[in-house]
Coordinates of C-alpha atoms and ligand atoms in Angstrom, one line a residue:
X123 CA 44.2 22.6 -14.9
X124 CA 41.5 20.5 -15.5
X125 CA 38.1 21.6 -16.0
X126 CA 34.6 21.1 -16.9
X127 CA 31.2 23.2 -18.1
X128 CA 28.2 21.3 -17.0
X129 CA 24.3 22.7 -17.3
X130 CA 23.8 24.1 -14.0
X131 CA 22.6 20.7 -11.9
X132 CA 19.6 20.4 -9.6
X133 CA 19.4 18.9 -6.3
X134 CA 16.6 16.3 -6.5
X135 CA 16.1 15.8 -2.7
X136 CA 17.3 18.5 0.0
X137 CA 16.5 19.3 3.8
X138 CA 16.7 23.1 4.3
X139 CA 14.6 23.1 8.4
X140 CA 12.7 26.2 8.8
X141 CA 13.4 29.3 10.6
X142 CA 16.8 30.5 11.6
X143 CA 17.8 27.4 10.0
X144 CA 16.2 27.9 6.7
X145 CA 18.5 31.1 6.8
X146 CA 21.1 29.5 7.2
X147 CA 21.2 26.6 4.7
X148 CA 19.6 27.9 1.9
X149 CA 22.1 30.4 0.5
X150 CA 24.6 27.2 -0.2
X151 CA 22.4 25.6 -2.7
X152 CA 21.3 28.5 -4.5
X153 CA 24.9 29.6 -4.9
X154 CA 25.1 26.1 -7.3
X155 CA 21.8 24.5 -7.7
X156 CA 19.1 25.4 -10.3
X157 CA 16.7 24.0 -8.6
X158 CA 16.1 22.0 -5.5
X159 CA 13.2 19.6 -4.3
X160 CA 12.6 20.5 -0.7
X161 CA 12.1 17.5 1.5
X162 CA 8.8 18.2 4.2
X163 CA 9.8 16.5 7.5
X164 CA 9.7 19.6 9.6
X165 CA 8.3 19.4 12.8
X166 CA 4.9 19.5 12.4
X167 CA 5.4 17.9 8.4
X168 CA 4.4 19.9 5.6
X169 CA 0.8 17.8 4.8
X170 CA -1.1 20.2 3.3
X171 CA -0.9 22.4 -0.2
X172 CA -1.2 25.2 2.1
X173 CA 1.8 24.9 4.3
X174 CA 3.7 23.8 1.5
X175 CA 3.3 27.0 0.1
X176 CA 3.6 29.0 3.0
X177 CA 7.0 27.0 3.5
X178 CA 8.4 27.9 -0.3
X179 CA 7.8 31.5 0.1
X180 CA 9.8 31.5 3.6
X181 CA 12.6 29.5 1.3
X182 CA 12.5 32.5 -1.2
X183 CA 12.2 34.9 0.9
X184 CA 15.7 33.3 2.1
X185 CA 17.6 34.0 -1.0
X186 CA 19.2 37.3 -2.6
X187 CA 16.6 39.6 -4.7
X188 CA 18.5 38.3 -7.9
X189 CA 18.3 34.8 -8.0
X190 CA 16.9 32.4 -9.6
X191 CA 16.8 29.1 -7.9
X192 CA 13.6 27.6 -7.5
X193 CA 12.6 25.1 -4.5
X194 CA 10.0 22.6 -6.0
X195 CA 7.4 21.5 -3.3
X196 CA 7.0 17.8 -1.5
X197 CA 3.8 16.6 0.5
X198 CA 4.6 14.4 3.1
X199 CA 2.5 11.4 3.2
X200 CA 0.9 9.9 6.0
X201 CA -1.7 7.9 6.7
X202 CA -4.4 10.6 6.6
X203 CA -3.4 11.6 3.4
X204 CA -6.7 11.9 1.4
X205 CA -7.1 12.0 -2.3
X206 CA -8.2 15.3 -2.4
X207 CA -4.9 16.5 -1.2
X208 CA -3.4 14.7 -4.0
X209 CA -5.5 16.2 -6.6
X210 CA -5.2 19.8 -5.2
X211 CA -1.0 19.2 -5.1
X212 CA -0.9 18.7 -8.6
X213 CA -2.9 22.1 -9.2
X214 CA -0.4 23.6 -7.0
X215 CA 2.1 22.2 -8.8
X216 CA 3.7 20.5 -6.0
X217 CA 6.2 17.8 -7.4
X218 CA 5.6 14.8 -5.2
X219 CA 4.8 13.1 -2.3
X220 CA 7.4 11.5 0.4
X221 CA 7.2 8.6 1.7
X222 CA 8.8 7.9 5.2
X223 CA 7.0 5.0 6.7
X224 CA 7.0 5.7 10.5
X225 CA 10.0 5.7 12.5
X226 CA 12.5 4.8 9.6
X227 CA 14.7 8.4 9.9
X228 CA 14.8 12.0 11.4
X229 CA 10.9 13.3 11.9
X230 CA 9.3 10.0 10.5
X231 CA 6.9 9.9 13.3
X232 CA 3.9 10.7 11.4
X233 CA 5.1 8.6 8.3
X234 CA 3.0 5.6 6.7
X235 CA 2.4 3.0 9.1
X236 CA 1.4 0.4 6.0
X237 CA 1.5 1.3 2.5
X238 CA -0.9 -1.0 0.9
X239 CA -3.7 0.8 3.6
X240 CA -3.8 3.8 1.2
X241 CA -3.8 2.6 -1.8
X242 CA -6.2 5.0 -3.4
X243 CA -4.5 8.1 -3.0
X244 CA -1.6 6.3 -4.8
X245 CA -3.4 5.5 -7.3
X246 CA -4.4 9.2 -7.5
X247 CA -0.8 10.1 -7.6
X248 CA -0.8 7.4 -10.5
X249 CA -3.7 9.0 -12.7
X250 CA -2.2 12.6 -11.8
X251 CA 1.7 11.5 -12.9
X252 CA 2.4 12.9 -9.4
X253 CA 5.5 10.6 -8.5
X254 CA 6.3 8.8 -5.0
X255 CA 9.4 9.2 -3.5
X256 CA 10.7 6.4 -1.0
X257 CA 13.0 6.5 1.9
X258 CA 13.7 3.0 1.1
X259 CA 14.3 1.2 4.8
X260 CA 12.0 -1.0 6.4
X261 CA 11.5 -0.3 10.1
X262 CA 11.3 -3.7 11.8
X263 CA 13.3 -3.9 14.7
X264 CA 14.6 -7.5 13.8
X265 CA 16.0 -6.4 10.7
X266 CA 19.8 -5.7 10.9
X267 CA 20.3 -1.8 10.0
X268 CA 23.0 -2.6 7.0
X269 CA 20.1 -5.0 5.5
X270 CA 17.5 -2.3 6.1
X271 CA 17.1 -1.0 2.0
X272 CA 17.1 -4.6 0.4
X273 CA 14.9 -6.2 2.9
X274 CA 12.7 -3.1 1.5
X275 CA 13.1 -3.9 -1.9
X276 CA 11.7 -7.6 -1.5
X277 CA 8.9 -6.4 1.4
X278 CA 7.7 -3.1 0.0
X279 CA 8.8 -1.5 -3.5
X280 CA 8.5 -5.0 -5.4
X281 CA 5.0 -5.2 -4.5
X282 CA 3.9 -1.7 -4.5
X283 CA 5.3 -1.5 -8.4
X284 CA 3.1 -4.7 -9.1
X285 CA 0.0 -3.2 -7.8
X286 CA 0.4 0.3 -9.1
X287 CA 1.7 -0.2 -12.8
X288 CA 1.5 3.1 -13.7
X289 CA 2.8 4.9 -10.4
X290 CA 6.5 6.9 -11.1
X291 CA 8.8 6.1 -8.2
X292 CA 11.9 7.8 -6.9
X293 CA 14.1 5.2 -4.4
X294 CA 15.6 8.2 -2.8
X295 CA 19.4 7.7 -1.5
X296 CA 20.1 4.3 -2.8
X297 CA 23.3 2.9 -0.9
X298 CA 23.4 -0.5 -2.0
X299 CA 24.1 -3.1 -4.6
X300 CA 21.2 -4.5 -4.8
X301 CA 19.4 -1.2 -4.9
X302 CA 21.1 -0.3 -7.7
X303 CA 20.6 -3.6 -9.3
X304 CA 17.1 -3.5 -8.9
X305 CA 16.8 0.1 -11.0
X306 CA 18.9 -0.9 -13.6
X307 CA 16.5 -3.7 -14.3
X308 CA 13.5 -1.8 -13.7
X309 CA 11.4 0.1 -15.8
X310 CA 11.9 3.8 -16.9
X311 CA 9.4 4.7 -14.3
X312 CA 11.9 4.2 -11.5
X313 CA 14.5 6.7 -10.7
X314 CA 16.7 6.3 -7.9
X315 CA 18.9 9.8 -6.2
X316 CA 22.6 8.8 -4.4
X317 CA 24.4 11.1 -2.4
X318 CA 27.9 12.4 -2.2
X319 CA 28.4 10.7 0.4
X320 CA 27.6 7.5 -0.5
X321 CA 29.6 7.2 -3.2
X322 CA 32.2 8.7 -1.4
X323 CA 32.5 7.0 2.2
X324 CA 32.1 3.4 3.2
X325 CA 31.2 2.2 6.8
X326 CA 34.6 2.5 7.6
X327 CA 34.1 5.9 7.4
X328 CA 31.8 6.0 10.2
X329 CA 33.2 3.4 12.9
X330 CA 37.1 3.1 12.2
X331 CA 39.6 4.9 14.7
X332 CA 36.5 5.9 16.4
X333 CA 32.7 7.1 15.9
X334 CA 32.0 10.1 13.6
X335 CA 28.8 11.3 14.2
X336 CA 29.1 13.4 11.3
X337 CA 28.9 10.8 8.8
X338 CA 26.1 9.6 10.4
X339 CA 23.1 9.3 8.7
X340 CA 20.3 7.7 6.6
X341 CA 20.3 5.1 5.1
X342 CA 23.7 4.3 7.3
X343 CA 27.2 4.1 5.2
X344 CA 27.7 0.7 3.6
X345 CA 30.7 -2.0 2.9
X346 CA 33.0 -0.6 0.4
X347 CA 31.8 -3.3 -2.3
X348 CA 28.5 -1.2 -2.2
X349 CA 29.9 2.1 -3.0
X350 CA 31.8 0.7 -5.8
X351 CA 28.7 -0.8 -7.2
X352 CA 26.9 3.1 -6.5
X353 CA 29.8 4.5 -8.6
X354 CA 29.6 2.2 -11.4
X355 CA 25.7 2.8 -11.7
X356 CA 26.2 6.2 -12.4
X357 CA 28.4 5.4 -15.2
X358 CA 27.1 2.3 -16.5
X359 CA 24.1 1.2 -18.3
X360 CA 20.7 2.7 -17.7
X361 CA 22.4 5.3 -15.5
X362 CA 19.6 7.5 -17.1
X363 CA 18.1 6.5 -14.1
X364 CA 20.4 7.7 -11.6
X365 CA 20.4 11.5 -10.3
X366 CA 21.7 13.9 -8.2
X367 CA 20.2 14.3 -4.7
X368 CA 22.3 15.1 -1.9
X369 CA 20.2 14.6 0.9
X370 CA 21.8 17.4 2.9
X371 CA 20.5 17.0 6.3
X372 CA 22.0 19.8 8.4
X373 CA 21.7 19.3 12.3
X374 CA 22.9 21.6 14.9
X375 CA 26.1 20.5 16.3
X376 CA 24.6 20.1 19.8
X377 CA 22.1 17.1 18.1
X378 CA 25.3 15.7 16.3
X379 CA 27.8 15.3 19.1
X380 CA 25.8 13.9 22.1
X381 CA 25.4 10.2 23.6
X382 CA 22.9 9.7 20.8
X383 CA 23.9 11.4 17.8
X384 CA 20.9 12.1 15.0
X385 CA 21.1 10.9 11.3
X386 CA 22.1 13.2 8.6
X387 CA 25.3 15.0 6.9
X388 CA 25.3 18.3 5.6
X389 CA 26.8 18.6 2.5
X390 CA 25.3 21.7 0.4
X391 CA 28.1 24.1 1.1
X392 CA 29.9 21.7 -1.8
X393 CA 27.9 19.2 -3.2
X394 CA 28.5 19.1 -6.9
X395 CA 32.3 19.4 -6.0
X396 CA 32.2 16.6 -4.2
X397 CA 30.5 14.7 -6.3
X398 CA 32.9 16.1 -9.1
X399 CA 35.4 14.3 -6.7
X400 CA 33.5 10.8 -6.9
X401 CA 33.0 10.6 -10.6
X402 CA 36.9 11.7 -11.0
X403 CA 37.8 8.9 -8.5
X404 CA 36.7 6.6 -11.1
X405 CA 37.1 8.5 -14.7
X406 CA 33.4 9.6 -15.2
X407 CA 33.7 13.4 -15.3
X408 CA 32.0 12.5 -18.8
X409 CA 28.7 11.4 -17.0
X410 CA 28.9 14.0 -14.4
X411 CA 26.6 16.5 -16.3
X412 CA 23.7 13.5 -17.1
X413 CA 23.4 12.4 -13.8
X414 CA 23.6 16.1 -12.1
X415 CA 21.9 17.7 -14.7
X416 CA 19.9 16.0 -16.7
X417 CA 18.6 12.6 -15.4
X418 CA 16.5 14.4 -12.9
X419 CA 14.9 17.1 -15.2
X420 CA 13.8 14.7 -17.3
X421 CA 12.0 12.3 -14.9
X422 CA 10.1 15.3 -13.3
X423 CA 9.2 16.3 -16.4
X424 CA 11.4 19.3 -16.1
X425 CA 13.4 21.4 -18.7
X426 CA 16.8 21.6 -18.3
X427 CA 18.5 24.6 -16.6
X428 CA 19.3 27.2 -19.2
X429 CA 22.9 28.1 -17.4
X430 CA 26.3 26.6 -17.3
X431 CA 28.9 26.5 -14.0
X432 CA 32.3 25.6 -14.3
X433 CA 34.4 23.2 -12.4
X434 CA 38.0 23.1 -11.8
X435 CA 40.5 20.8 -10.2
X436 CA 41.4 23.0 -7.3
X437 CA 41.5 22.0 -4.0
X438 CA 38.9 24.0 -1.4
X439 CA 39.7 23.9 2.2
X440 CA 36.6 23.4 4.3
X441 CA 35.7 25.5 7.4
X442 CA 35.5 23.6 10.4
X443 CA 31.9 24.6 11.2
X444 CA 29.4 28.0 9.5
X445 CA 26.8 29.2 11.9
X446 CA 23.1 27.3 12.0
X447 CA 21.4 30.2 13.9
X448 CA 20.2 30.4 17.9
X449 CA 24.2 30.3 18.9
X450 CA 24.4 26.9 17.2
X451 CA 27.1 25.5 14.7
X452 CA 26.6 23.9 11.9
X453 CA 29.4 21.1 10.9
X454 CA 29.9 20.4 7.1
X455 CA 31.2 17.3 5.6
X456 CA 35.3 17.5 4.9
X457 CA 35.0 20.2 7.6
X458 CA 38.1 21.5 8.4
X459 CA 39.5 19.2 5.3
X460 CA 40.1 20.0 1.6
X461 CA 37.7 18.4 -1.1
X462 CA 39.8 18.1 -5.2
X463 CA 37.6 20.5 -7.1
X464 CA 36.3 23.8 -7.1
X465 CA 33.6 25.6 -8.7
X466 CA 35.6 28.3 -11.0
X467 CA 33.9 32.2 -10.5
Ligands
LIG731 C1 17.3 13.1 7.1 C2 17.0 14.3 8.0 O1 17.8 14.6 8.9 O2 16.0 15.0 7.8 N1 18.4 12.4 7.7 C3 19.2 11.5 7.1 O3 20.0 10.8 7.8 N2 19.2 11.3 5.8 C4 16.1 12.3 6.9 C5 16.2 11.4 5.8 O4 16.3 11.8 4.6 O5 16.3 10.1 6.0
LIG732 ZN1 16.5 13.0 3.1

């Protein structure tokens, strides 16, 4: 059967809620992740060093006594974001700052309304190597959703790289071409994270022989020449720059499968199997263990995990749903489906 032994991969951007749901959620990432950094649109956002810390104890106070995976800390940025803040994050040893400007995804509300109106506190993030991470869709209304991440490229990250030469940028979720062109050209600075699912699914995905609100989410599946350009950054030249974040986004089934569905898949309860799946699809196992592994370390200035997991070409069957706390179901991607590969125990 085949097989392969990879360092034990982190997941460089994950949504585990609070709460009941926090409970929930956490468990499947410390089953395979080393380490995980925790995205902070809750409801209110985690702003502060304070409730960022509060909100990593409740996440390790989530897991079993014995292990060892380690959330790592995001501020959410806002427009009130001061520069003290920044400064006192990187004593707390909080990893980054998020970026959602207002209204682009789930609990954006309070995001940036215009980037370029706090410039000083990114260019304390600058002097204190504290890097910005980008949920990379402009918000305009006239804007066509599918054109939403390159429209930000030429509007937003271009200029913001100009002005702040020295600032360390992850484009979170990349599902596009030209996103993918634009960090391969760029400097070592900028990372870029892609989920299973985007190099897995195309728009069809979503729309064909109905709508699956389950593969809704954001940035929105792409056409099918996009994924294939995804999947051949990860193998391809400077894919150094490309690493693993899965952007789980659990939602309670109740949110998912109503007249207006909210954005985000869950896909912790297997995410380095399906991304096993991906890299297989097109011969890359080899670069599996870079771009899960090591990529993302190395940009946050990370060691790399000290542990190995093993994957095997065994099909998993799914569950159709686990439970998400206060009565409500939780609904996985490939529920109720089989996904190629297994991790070996
Ligand atoms: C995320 C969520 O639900 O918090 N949703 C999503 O579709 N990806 C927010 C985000 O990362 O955009
Ligand atoms: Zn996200």
């Amino acid at each position: 059967m085949k097989s392969i032994t990879i360092i034990r991969p982190d997941d460089m951007h994950l949504h585990v809620r609070d709460n009941e749901a926090l409970q929930c959620v956490v468990p499947f990432s410390a089953r395979q992740m080393g380490r995980a950094v925790i995205m902070p649109n809750l409801k209110p956002p985690v702003v502060n060093v304070e409730s960022a810390l509060s909100y990593k104890q409740k996440i390790i106070n989530a897991l079993d006594k014995d292990s060892s995976f380690t959330p790592l800390m995001t501020l959410y940025l806002t427009d009130k974001t001061t520069t003290d803040t920044v400064y006192q994050a990187a004593d707390a040893k909080i990893v980054a700052f998020k970026l959602y400007p207002a209204g682009a995804t789930t609990n954006s509300d309070d995001g940036v309304t215009d980037l370029f109106k706090i410039l000083p506190v990114l260019e304390a993030m600058a002097e204190v190597n504290m890097p910005l991470l980008v949920h990379g869709e402009v918000t305009d209304n006239n804007i066509d959703i599918f054109e939403r991440e390159a429209v930000f490229i030429e509007k937003t990250l271009k200029p913001l790289l100009d002005k702040l030469p020295n600032l360390r940028v992850v484009f979170e979720h990349i599902t596009t071409a030209d996103a993918a062109q634009f960090v391969i050209n760029a400097e070592d600075r900028v990372g870029a994270t892609i989920t299973p699912q985007h190099l897995l699914m195309n728009r069809n995905h979503l729309l064909v022989g109905g709508i699956n609100p389950h593969h809704y989410c954001l940035p929105i599946l792409k056409h099918e020449k996009h994924r294939l350009a995804l999947l051949e950054a990860v193998s391809g030249s400077n894919s150094h720059r490309f690493f693993l974040g899965t952007d789980s986004a659990p939602h309670p089934r109740s949110k998912k499968e109503c007249a207006c569905g909210c954005a985000g898949a869950f896909s912790a309860h297997a995410a380095i199997e399906l991304y096993a799946e991906a890299f297989d699809s097109i011969g890359a196992l080899d670069k599996l263990e870079a771009f899960a592994s090591r990529n993302g370390a190395r940009f946050y200035g990370l060691p790399e995990n000290t542990d190995t997991i093993t994957l095997i070409k065994k099909e998993q069957h799914i569950p159709a749903s686990f439970s998400f706390g206060n009565d409500e179901l939780l609904i996985p991607l490939r529920a109720n489906q089989t996904i190629a590969w297994s991790i070996d125990a």
